[in-house]
Amino acid sequence: EVQLVESGGGLVQAGGSLRLSCATSGFVFDDYAIGWFRQAPGKERESVSSISISDGNTYYRNSVKGRFTISSDNAKNTVYLQMSSLKPEDTAVYYCAATKDPNINIRWGWSYNYDYWGQGTQVTVSS
């Protein structure tokens, strides 16, 4: 059974940091790319960042570049999203997802491209 389990969300003040974790199981980790998405109330889900496990290539939306860092621990089949300099507009439910798309360099931000999803973790940034 494929599982993706997010953790690490919480309430933080603007300018603070959080590290999200996405623990995966049930598939060959190295064959996939893992992405982080987020959805704020009343807004559409948007891509945040992705990492190709096999080659380590990473991708970020412009608004988080320089503030967020995605990484993986292949021994633990876990992907992390280190978030720093958080802003109130980062408030959302954050989801991790897995895709086997070989063209992840082009399609990393397409949510419908991902086959498996976690349940989400709430991140709230207060001003």
Short mmCIF file of N, CA, C and O in Angstrom, two decimals:
data_model
loop_
_atom_site.label_atom_id
_atom_site.label_comp_id
_atom_site.label_asym_id
_atom_site.label_seq_id
_atom_site.Cartn_x
_atom_site.Cartn_y
_atom_site.Cartn_z
N GLU A 1 0.84 -1.20 0.00
CA GLU A 1 0.00 0.00 0.00
C GLU A 1 0.88 1.25 0.00
O GLU A 1 1.77 1.38 0.82
N VAL A 2 0.59 2.12 -0.95
CA VAL A 2 1.34 3.38 -1.04
C VAL A 2 0.85 4.33 0.05
O VAL A 2 -0.35 4.52 0.24
N GLN A 3 1.81 4.94 0.74
CA GLN A 3 1.48 5.92 1.76
C GLN A 3 2.44 7.09 1.69
O GLN A 3 3.64 6.92 1.49
N LEU A 4 1.88 8.28 1.84
CA LEU A 4 2.66 9.50 2.02
C LEU A 4 2.08 10.18 3.25
O LEU A 4 0.87 10.46 3.28
N VAL A 5 2.91 10.45 4.21
CA VAL A 5 2.46 11.02 5.47
C VAL A 5 3.24 12.29 5.76
O VAL A 5 4.46 12.24 5.98
N GLU A 6 2.53 13.42 5.77
CA GLU A 6 3.17 14.69 6.06
C GLU A 6 3.17 14.95 7.57
O GLU A 6 2.26 14.52 8.29
N SER A 7 4.16 15.69 8.00
CA SER A 7 4.21 16.13 9.39
C SER A 7 5.05 17.40 9.46
O SER A 7 5.73 17.76 8.49
N GLY A 8 4.98 18.06 10.60
CA GLY A 8 5.82 19.23 10.82
C GLY A 8 5.12 20.56 10.70
O GLY A 8 5.74 21.61 10.93
N GLY A 9 3.86 20.55 10.34
CA GLY A 9 3.13 21.81 10.25
C GLY A 9 2.87 22.39 11.63
O GLY A 9 3.13 21.76 12.65
N GLY A 10 2.37 23.62 11.64
CA GLY A 10 2.07 24.27 12.90
C GLY A 10 1.85 25.75 12.73
O GLY A 10 1.69 26.25 11.61
N LEU A 11 1.85 26.44 13.87
CA LEU A 11 1.65 27.89 13.90
C LEU A 11 3.00 28.56 14.16
O LEU A 11 3.72 28.18 15.09
N VAL A 12 3.33 29.53 13.34
CA VAL A 12 4.61 30.22 13.48
C VAL A 12 4.41 31.69 13.15
O VAL A 12 3.52 32.04 12.37
N GLN A 13 5.23 32.53 13.75
CA GLN A 13 5.15 33.95 13.44
C GLN A 13 5.86 34.26 12.14
O GLN A 13 6.76 33.52 11.72
N ALA A 14 5.45 35.33 11.51
CA ALA A 14 6.10 35.77 10.28
C ALA A 14 7.60 35.93 10.52
O ALA A 14 8.01 36.46 11.56
N GLY A 15 8.37 35.46 9.56
CA GLY A 15 9.81 35.47 9.69
C GLY A 15 10.38 34.20 10.28
O GLY A 15 11.60 33.99 10.25
N GLY A 16 9.52 33.35 10.80
CA GLY A 16 9.96 32.11 11.41
C GLY A 16 10.19 31.00 10.41
O GLY A 16 10.11 31.20 9.18
N SER A 17 10.47 29.82 10.94
CA SER A 17 10.80 28.67 10.10
C SER A 17 10.04 27.43 10.55
O SER A 17 9.67 27.30 11.72
N LEU A 18 9.82 26.55 9.60
CA LEU A 18 9.26 25.23 9.85
C LEU A 18 9.90 24.25 8.89
O LEU A 18 10.30 24.64 7.78
N ARG A 19 9.97 22.99 9.31
CA ARG A 19 10.42 21.94 8.40
C ARG A 19 9.33 20.90 8.29
O ARG A 19 8.95 20.26 9.29
N LEU A 20 8.84 20.72 7.09
CA LEU A 20 7.84 19.69 6.81
C LEU A 20 8.54 18.41 6.38
O LEU A 20 9.56 18.46 5.70
N SER A 21 7.95 17.31 6.76
CA SER A 21 8.45 15.99 6.35
C SER A 21 7.37 15.25 5.59
O SER A 21 6.18 15.38 5.89
N CYS A 22 7.80 14.46 4.63
CA CYS A 22 6.90 13.59 3.87
C CYS A 22 7.51 12.20 3.90
O CYS A 22 8.46 11.92 3.16
N ALA A 23 6.98 11.36 4.75
CA ALA A 23 7.47 9.98 4.86
C ALA A 23 6.69 9.11 3.89
O ALA A 23 5.45 9.12 3.91
N THR A 24 7.40 8.38 3.04
CA THR A 24 6.74 7.58 2.02
C THR A 24 7.00 6.10 2.21
O THR A 24 8.01 5.70 2.81
N SER A 25 6.11 5.28 1.67
CA SER A 25 6.28 3.84 1.68
C SER A 25 5.40 3.23 0.61
O SER A 25 4.46 3.87 0.12
N GLY A 26 5.73 2.00 0.23
CA GLY A 26 4.88 1.28 -0.71
C GLY A 26 5.23 1.44 -2.17
O GLY A 26 4.53 0.92 -3.04
N PHE A 27 6.31 2.17 -2.49
CA PHE A 27 6.75 2.27 -3.87
C PHE A 27 8.27 2.46 -3.89
O PHE A 27 8.89 2.72 -2.86
N VAL A 28 8.83 2.31 -5.08
CA VAL A 28 10.28 2.43 -5.22
C VAL A 28 10.64 3.91 -5.23
O VAL A 28 10.43 4.61 -6.23
N PHE A 29 11.16 4.37 -4.14
CA PHE A 29 11.39 5.80 -3.91
C PHE A 29 12.20 6.43 -5.05
O PHE A 29 11.85 7.50 -5.54
N ASP A 30 13.26 5.75 -5.46
CA ASP A 30 14.16 6.32 -6.46
C ASP A 30 13.50 6.52 -7.82
O ASP A 30 14.03 7.27 -8.65
N ASP A 31 12.38 5.87 -8.07
CA ASP A 31 11.72 5.96 -9.37
C ASP A 31 10.80 7.17 -9.49
O ASP A 31 10.23 7.42 -10.56
N TYR A 32 10.67 7.90 -8.41
CA TYR A 32 9.65 8.95 -8.36
C TYR A 32 10.24 10.33 -8.14
O TYR A 32 11.38 10.49 -7.70
N ALA A 33 9.42 11.31 -8.43
CA ALA A 33 9.65 12.68 -7.98
C ALA A 33 8.59 12.97 -6.91
O ALA A 33 7.45 12.50 -7.01
N ILE A 34 9.00 13.71 -5.91
CA ILE A 34 8.09 14.09 -4.84
C ILE A 34 7.89 15.60 -4.86
O ILE A 34 8.86 16.36 -4.92
N GLY A 35 6.65 15.98 -4.85
CA GLY A 35 6.34 17.40 -4.88
C GLY A 35 5.58 17.85 -3.65
O GLY A 35 4.92 17.05 -2.98
N TRP A 36 5.73 19.13 -3.36
CA TRP A 36 4.94 19.77 -2.32
C TRP A 36 3.98 20.75 -2.98
O TRP A 36 4.38 21.54 -3.84
N PHE A 37 2.74 20.68 -2.55
CA PHE A 37 1.70 21.59 -3.01
C PHE A 37 1.05 22.22 -1.78
O PHE A 37 1.20 21.73 -0.66
N ARG A 38 0.32 23.29 -2.00
CA ARG A 38 -0.38 23.91 -0.88
C ARG A 38 -1.71 24.47 -1.36
O ARG A 38 -1.87 24.80 -2.54
N GLN A 39 -2.63 24.55 -0.42
CA GLN A 39 -3.94 25.10 -0.74
C GLN A 39 -4.42 25.95 0.42
O GLN A 39 -4.57 25.44 1.54
N ALA A 40 -4.63 27.22 0.15
CA ALA A 40 -5.16 28.14 1.14
C ALA A 40 -6.68 28.18 1.02
O ALA A 40 -7.22 27.86 -0.04
N PRO A 41 -7.37 28.57 2.07
CA PRO A 41 -8.84 28.62 2.03
C PRO A 41 -9.32 29.50 0.89
O PRO A 41 -8.86 30.63 0.71
N GLY A 42 -10.24 28.95 0.10
CA GLY A 42 -10.82 29.71 -0.99
C GLY A 42 -9.94 29.85 -2.21
O GLY A 42 -10.30 30.56 -3.16
N LYS A 43 -8.79 29.19 -2.20
CA LYS A 43 -7.88 29.30 -3.34
C LYS A 43 -7.61 27.93 -3.93
O LYS A 43 -7.84 26.90 -3.30
N GLU A 44 -7.11 27.94 -5.15
CA GLU A 44 -6.77 26.69 -5.81
C GLU A 44 -5.46 26.14 -5.25
O GLU A 44 -4.61 26.89 -4.77
N ARG A 45 -5.32 24.83 -5.37
CA ARG A 45 -4.07 24.20 -4.98
C ARG A 45 -2.96 24.69 -5.90
O ARG A 45 -3.16 24.80 -7.11
N GLU A 46 -1.80 24.98 -5.35
CA GLU A 46 -0.68 25.44 -6.15
C GLU A 46 0.58 24.65 -5.82
O GLU A 46 0.76 24.17 -4.70
N SER A 47 1.44 24.56 -6.81
CA SER A 47 2.70 23.87 -6.60
C SER A 47 3.65 24.74 -5.79
O SER A 47 3.60 25.98 -5.87
N VAL A 48 4.48 24.10 -5.00
CA VAL A 48 5.47 24.81 -4.19
C VAL A 48 6.88 24.41 -4.62
O VAL A 48 7.71 25.27 -4.93
N SER A 49 7.14 23.12 -4.63
CA SER A 49 8.49 22.64 -4.94
C SER A 49 8.43 21.16 -5.24
O SER A 49 7.50 20.46 -4.80
N SER A 50 9.40 20.68 -6.01
CA SER A 50 9.50 19.26 -6.28
C SER A 50 10.96 18.85 -6.33
O SER A 50 11.84 19.69 -6.61
N ILE A 51 11.20 17.57 -6.11
CA ILE A 51 12.53 17.02 -6.22
C ILE A 51 12.46 15.69 -6.96
O ILE A 51 11.60 14.86 -6.68
N SER A 52 13.37 15.54 -7.91
CA SER A 52 13.51 14.27 -8.60
C SER A 52 14.47 13.41 -7.79
O SER A 52 15.63 13.76 -7.62
N ILE A 53 13.97 12.31 -7.25
CA ILE A 53 14.79 11.52 -6.33
C ILE A 53 16.01 10.92 -7.02
O ILE A 53 17.09 10.88 -6.46
N SER A 54 15.87 10.49 -8.25
CA SER A 54 16.95 9.79 -8.93
C SER A 54 18.15 10.69 -9.19
O SER A 54 19.30 10.25 -9.08
N ASP A 55 17.92 11.95 -9.55
CA ASP A 55 19.05 12.82 -9.88
C ASP A 55 19.18 14.03 -8.97
O ASP A 55 20.15 14.79 -9.09
N GLY A 56 18.24 14.19 -8.05
CA GLY A 56 18.33 15.28 -7.09
C GLY A 56 17.96 16.64 -7.61
O GLY A 56 18.08 17.64 -6.89
N ASN A 57 17.50 16.73 -8.86
CA ASN A 57 17.11 18.04 -9.39
C ASN A 57 15.91 18.58 -8.61
O ASN A 57 14.99 17.84 -8.26
N THR A 58 15.95 19.87 -8.36
CA THR A 58 14.90 20.51 -7.58
C THR A 58 14.23 21.64 -8.36
O THR A 58 14.85 22.23 -9.26
N TYR A 59 13.01 21.92 -7.99
CA TYR A 59 12.20 22.92 -8.69
C TYR A 59 11.39 23.69 -7.63
O TYR A 59 10.93 23.10 -6.65
N TYR A 60 11.25 25.01 -7.88
CA TYR A 60 10.54 25.87 -6.93
C TYR A 60 9.66 26.87 -7.66
O TYR A 60 10.03 27.38 -8.72
N ARG A 61 8.55 27.21 -7.03
CA ARG A 61 7.78 28.34 -7.55
C ARG A 61 8.53 29.60 -7.17
O ARG A 61 9.26 29.64 -6.16
N ASN A 62 8.36 30.64 -7.95
CA ASN A 62 9.15 31.86 -7.78
C ASN A 62 9.00 32.46 -6.39
O ASN A 62 9.98 32.97 -5.81
N SER A 63 7.80 32.41 -5.85
CA SER A 63 7.55 33.12 -4.59
C SER A 63 8.24 32.47 -3.38
O SER A 63 8.30 33.08 -2.31
N VAL A 64 8.75 31.26 -3.54
CA VAL A 64 9.43 30.61 -2.41
C VAL A 64 10.93 30.44 -2.64
O VAL A 64 11.64 29.99 -1.73
N LYS A 65 11.40 30.78 -3.81
CA LYS A 65 12.83 30.64 -4.10
C LYS A 65 13.65 31.48 -3.13
O LYS A 65 13.33 32.64 -2.87
N GLY A 66 14.68 30.87 -2.60
CA GLY A 66 15.52 31.56 -1.63
C GLY A 66 15.02 31.46 -0.21
O GLY A 66 15.75 31.81 0.74
N ARG A 67 13.79 31.01 -0.02
CA ARG A 67 13.22 30.85 1.33
C ARG A 67 12.97 29.39 1.69
O ARG A 67 13.09 29.00 2.84
N PHE A 68 12.59 28.59 0.70
CA PHE A 68 12.27 27.18 0.93
C PHE A 68 13.36 26.31 0.29
O PHE A 68 13.89 26.65 -0.78
N THR A 69 13.64 25.19 0.93
CA THR A 69 14.59 24.23 0.38
C THR A 69 14.01 22.83 0.49
O THR A 69 13.60 22.41 1.58
N ILE A 70 13.97 22.13 -0.63
CA ILE A 70 13.48 20.76 -0.65
C ILE A 70 14.69 19.83 -0.67
O ILE A 70 15.72 20.12 -1.29
N SER A 71 14.57 18.72 0.05
CA SER A 71 15.67 17.75 0.10
C SER A 71 15.08 16.37 0.35
O SER A 71 13.90 16.24 0.70
N SER A 72 15.92 15.37 0.15
CA SER A 72 15.45 14.01 0.39
C SER A 72 16.48 13.22 1.18
O SER A 72 17.69 13.45 1.06
N ASP A 73 15.98 12.30 1.97
CA ASP A 73 16.83 11.32 2.67
C ASP A 73 16.43 9.97 2.09
O ASP A 73 15.41 9.39 2.47
N ASN A 74 17.22 9.50 1.14
CA ASN A 74 16.84 8.29 0.41
C ASN A 74 16.86 7.06 1.31
O ASN A 74 16.14 6.09 1.06
N ALA A 75 17.66 7.07 2.34
CA ALA A 75 17.70 5.93 3.27
C ALA A 75 16.40 5.82 4.05
O ALA A 75 16.01 4.74 4.49
N LYS A 76 15.74 6.95 4.24
CA LYS A 76 14.49 6.97 5.01
C LYS A 76 13.26 7.12 4.13
O LYS A 76 12.14 7.21 4.64
N ASN A 77 13.47 7.19 2.81
CA ASN A 77 12.35 7.39 1.87
C ASN A 77 11.51 8.60 2.29
O ASN A 77 10.27 8.56 2.27
N THR A 78 12.18 9.65 2.65
CA THR A 78 11.52 10.84 3.19
C THR A 78 12.01 12.09 2.46
O THR A 78 13.21 12.20 2.15
N VAL A 79 11.09 12.98 2.21
CA VAL A 79 11.39 14.28 1.61
C VAL A 79 11.05 15.37 2.61
O VAL A 79 10.05 15.28 3.32
N TYR A 80 11.89 16.39 2.63
CA TYR A 80 11.71 17.50 3.56
C TYR A 80 11.49 18.80 2.80
O TYR A 80 12.00 18.97 1.69
N LEU A 81 10.77 19.70 3.42
CA LEU A 81 10.64 21.05 2.91
C LEU A 81 10.99 22.00 4.05
O LEU A 81 10.21 22.15 4.99
N GLN A 82 12.18 22.57 3.97
CA GLN A 82 12.61 23.54 4.96
C GLN A 82 12.10 24.90 4.54
O GLN A 82 12.44 25.37 3.46
N MET A 83 11.29 25.50 5.39
CA MET A 83 10.67 26.79 5.07
C MET A 83 11.19 27.85 6.03
O MET A 83 11.06 27.69 7.26
N SER A 84 11.77 28.89 5.49
CA SER A 84 12.31 29.98 6.29
C SER A 84 11.71 31.30 5.83
O SER A 84 11.09 31.37 4.76
N SER A 85 11.90 32.32 6.65
CA SER A 85 11.37 33.66 6.34
C SER A 85 9.90 33.56 5.94
O SER A 85 9.47 34.15 4.94
N LEU A 86 9.16 32.83 6.73
CA LEU A 86 7.76 32.58 6.39
C LEU A 86 6.94 33.85 6.44
O LEU A 86 7.19 34.75 7.24
N LYS A 87 5.97 33.91 5.55
CA LYS A 87 5.08 35.06 5.41
C LYS A 87 3.63 34.61 5.63
O LYS A 87 3.31 33.44 5.40
N PRO A 88 2.77 35.53 6.03
CA PRO A 88 1.36 35.15 6.21
C PRO A 88 0.76 34.51 4.96
O PRO A 88 -0.10 33.62 5.07
N GLU A 89 1.22 34.94 3.79
CA GLU A 89 0.68 34.36 2.56
C GLU A 89 1.13 32.93 2.31
O GLU A 89 0.66 32.28 1.37
N ASP A 90 2.02 32.42 3.14
CA ASP A 90 2.41 31.00 3.05
C ASP A 90 1.42 30.11 3.80
O ASP A 90 1.53 28.88 3.74
N THR A 91 0.48 30.72 4.51
CA THR A 91 -0.51 29.95 5.26
C THR A 91 -1.35 29.10 4.31
O THR A 91 -1.92 29.60 3.34
N ALA A 92 -1.40 27.80 4.59
CA ALA A 92 -2.13 26.86 3.73
C ALA A 92 -2.01 25.46 4.32
O ALA A 92 -1.22 25.23 5.24
N VAL A 93 -2.77 24.56 3.75
CA VAL A 93 -2.53 23.14 3.99
C VAL A 93 -1.51 22.68 2.95
O VAL A 93 -1.69 22.93 1.76
N TYR A 94 -0.45 22.06 3.43
CA TYR A 94 0.63 21.60 2.56
C TYR A 94 0.50 20.09 2.36
O TYR A 94 0.35 19.33 3.32
N TYR A 95 0.58 19.70 1.10
CA TYR A 95 0.47 18.29 0.72
C TYR A 95 1.75 17.85 0.01
O TYR A 95 2.32 18.62 -0.77
N CYS A 96 2.14 16.62 0.23
CA CYS A 96 3.18 16.05 -0.61
C CYS A 96 2.54 15.00 -1.52
O CYS A 96 1.49 14.44 -1.20
N ALA A 97 3.18 14.80 -2.66
CA ALA A 97 2.62 13.92 -3.67
C ALA A 97 3.77 13.29 -4.46
O ALA A 97 4.88 13.83 -4.50
N ALA A 98 3.47 12.16 -5.10
CA ALA A 98 4.49 11.41 -5.83
C ALA A 98 4.07 11.21 -7.27
O ALA A 98 2.90 10.91 -7.55
N THR A 99 5.04 11.36 -8.18
CA THR A 99 4.81 11.11 -9.59
C THR A 99 5.97 10.37 -10.19
O THR A 99 7.12 10.58 -9.78
N LYS A 100 5.67 9.56 -11.22
CA LYS A 100 6.71 8.82 -11.93
C LYS A 100 6.98 9.44 -13.29
O LYS A 100 7.65 8.84 -14.12
N ASP A 101 6.47 10.63 -13.50
CA ASP A 101 6.60 11.30 -14.79
C ASP A 101 8.07 11.50 -15.14
O ASP A 101 8.80 12.17 -14.41
N PRO A 102 8.53 10.99 -16.28
CA PRO A 102 9.94 11.16 -16.67
C PRO A 102 10.27 12.59 -17.09
O PRO A 102 11.44 12.95 -17.15
N ASN A 103 9.25 13.38 -17.39
CA ASN A 103 9.47 14.77 -17.79
C ASN A 103 9.15 15.72 -16.65
O ASN A 103 8.54 16.78 -16.85
N ILE A 104 9.57 15.36 -15.47
CA ILE A 104 9.25 16.17 -14.29
C ILE A 104 9.86 17.55 -14.39
O ILE A 104 9.36 18.50 -13.80
N ASN A 105 10.92 17.68 -15.18
CA ASN A 105 11.56 18.98 -15.31
C ASN A 105 10.63 19.99 -15.97
O ASN A 105 10.76 21.20 -15.77
N ILE A 106 9.68 19.49 -16.74
CA ILE A 106 8.71 20.36 -17.41
C ILE A 106 7.40 20.41 -16.63
O ILE A 106 6.78 21.47 -16.51
N ARG A 107 6.99 19.29 -16.09
CA ARG A 107 5.64 19.16 -15.54
C ARG A 107 5.59 19.07 -14.03
O ARG A 107 4.60 18.62 -13.47
N TRP A 108 6.65 19.52 -13.36
CA TRP A 108 6.71 19.33 -11.92
C TRP A 108 5.57 20.02 -11.20
O TRP A 108 5.16 19.61 -10.13
N GLY A 109 5.05 21.08 -11.75
CA GLY A 109 4.03 21.87 -11.06
C GLY A 109 2.59 21.47 -11.37
O GLY A 109 1.66 22.08 -10.87
N TRP A 110 2.41 20.43 -12.18
CA TRP A 110 1.06 20.05 -12.60
C TRP A 110 0.50 19.04 -11.59
O TRP A 110 0.91 17.87 -11.58
N SER A 111 -0.43 19.45 -10.78
CA SER A 111 -0.91 18.59 -9.70
C SER A 111 -1.56 17.31 -10.24
O SER A 111 -1.43 16.25 -9.62
N TYR A 112 -2.22 17.39 -11.39
CA TYR A 112 -2.89 16.20 -11.91
C TYR A 112 -1.89 15.17 -12.42
O TYR A 112 -2.26 14.05 -12.77
N ASN A 113 -0.64 15.54 -12.46
CA ASN A 113 0.42 14.65 -12.89
C ASN A 113 0.86 13.69 -11.79
O ASN A 113 1.59 12.74 -12.04
N TYR A 114 0.42 13.95 -10.57
CA TYR A 114 0.87 13.17 -9.42
C TYR A 114 -0.13 12.08 -9.09
O TYR A 114 -1.34 12.31 -9.06
N ASP A 115 0.40 10.91 -8.82
CA ASP A 115 -0.45 9.73 -8.64
C ASP A 115 -0.88 9.51 -7.20
O ASP A 115 -1.97 8.99 -6.94
N TYR A 116 -0.01 9.84 -6.27
CA TYR A 116 -0.26 9.54 -4.87
C TYR A 116 -0.12 10.82 -4.05
O TYR A 116 0.80 11.61 -4.29
N TRP A 117 -1.00 10.95 -3.06
CA TRP A 117 -1.04 12.16 -2.24
C TRP A 117 -1.12 11.82 -0.76
O TRP A 117 -1.70 10.79 -0.37
N GLY A 118 -0.55 12.70 0.05
CA GLY A 118 -0.71 12.59 1.48
C GLY A 118 -1.97 13.31 1.92
O GLY A 118 -2.71 13.88 1.12
N GLN A 119 -2.18 13.32 3.24
CA GLN A 119 -3.42 13.88 3.78
C GLN A 119 -3.30 15.37 4.07
O GLN A 119 -4.31 16.04 4.31
N GLY A 120 -2.08 15.89 4.09
CA GLY A 120 -1.87 17.32 4.29
C GLY A 120 -1.52 17.67 5.72
O GLY A 120 -1.86 16.95 6.66
N THR A 121 -0.82 18.79 5.86
CA THR A 121 -0.48 19.32 7.18
C THR A 121 -0.66 20.83 7.15
O THR A 121 -0.28 21.49 6.18
N GLN A 122 -1.27 21.37 8.19
CA GLN A 122 -1.60 22.80 8.22
C GLN A 122 -0.39 23.63 8.62
O GLN A 122 0.28 23.33 9.63
N VAL A 123 -0.14 24.66 7.85
CA VAL A 123 0.87 25.66 8.19
C VAL A 123 0.16 27.01 8.33
O VAL A 123 -0.51 27.45 7.39
N THR A 124 0.31 27.63 9.48
CA THR A 124 -0.30 28.93 9.71
C THR A 124 0.79 29.91 10.13
O THR A 124 1.52 29.66 11.09
N VAL A 125 0.89 31.01 9.38
CA VAL A 125 1.88 32.03 9.66
C VAL A 125 1.15 33.29 10.12
O VAL A 125 0.37 33.86 9.36
N SER A 126 1.41 33.70 11.34
CA SER A 126 0.74 34.88 11.88
C SER A 126 1.58 36.13 11.62
O SER A 126 2.81 36.07 11.61
N SER A 127 0.89 37.23 11.46
CA SER A 127 1.60 38.49 11.16
C SER A 127 1.97 39.24 12.43
O SER A 127 1.55 38.91 13.52
#
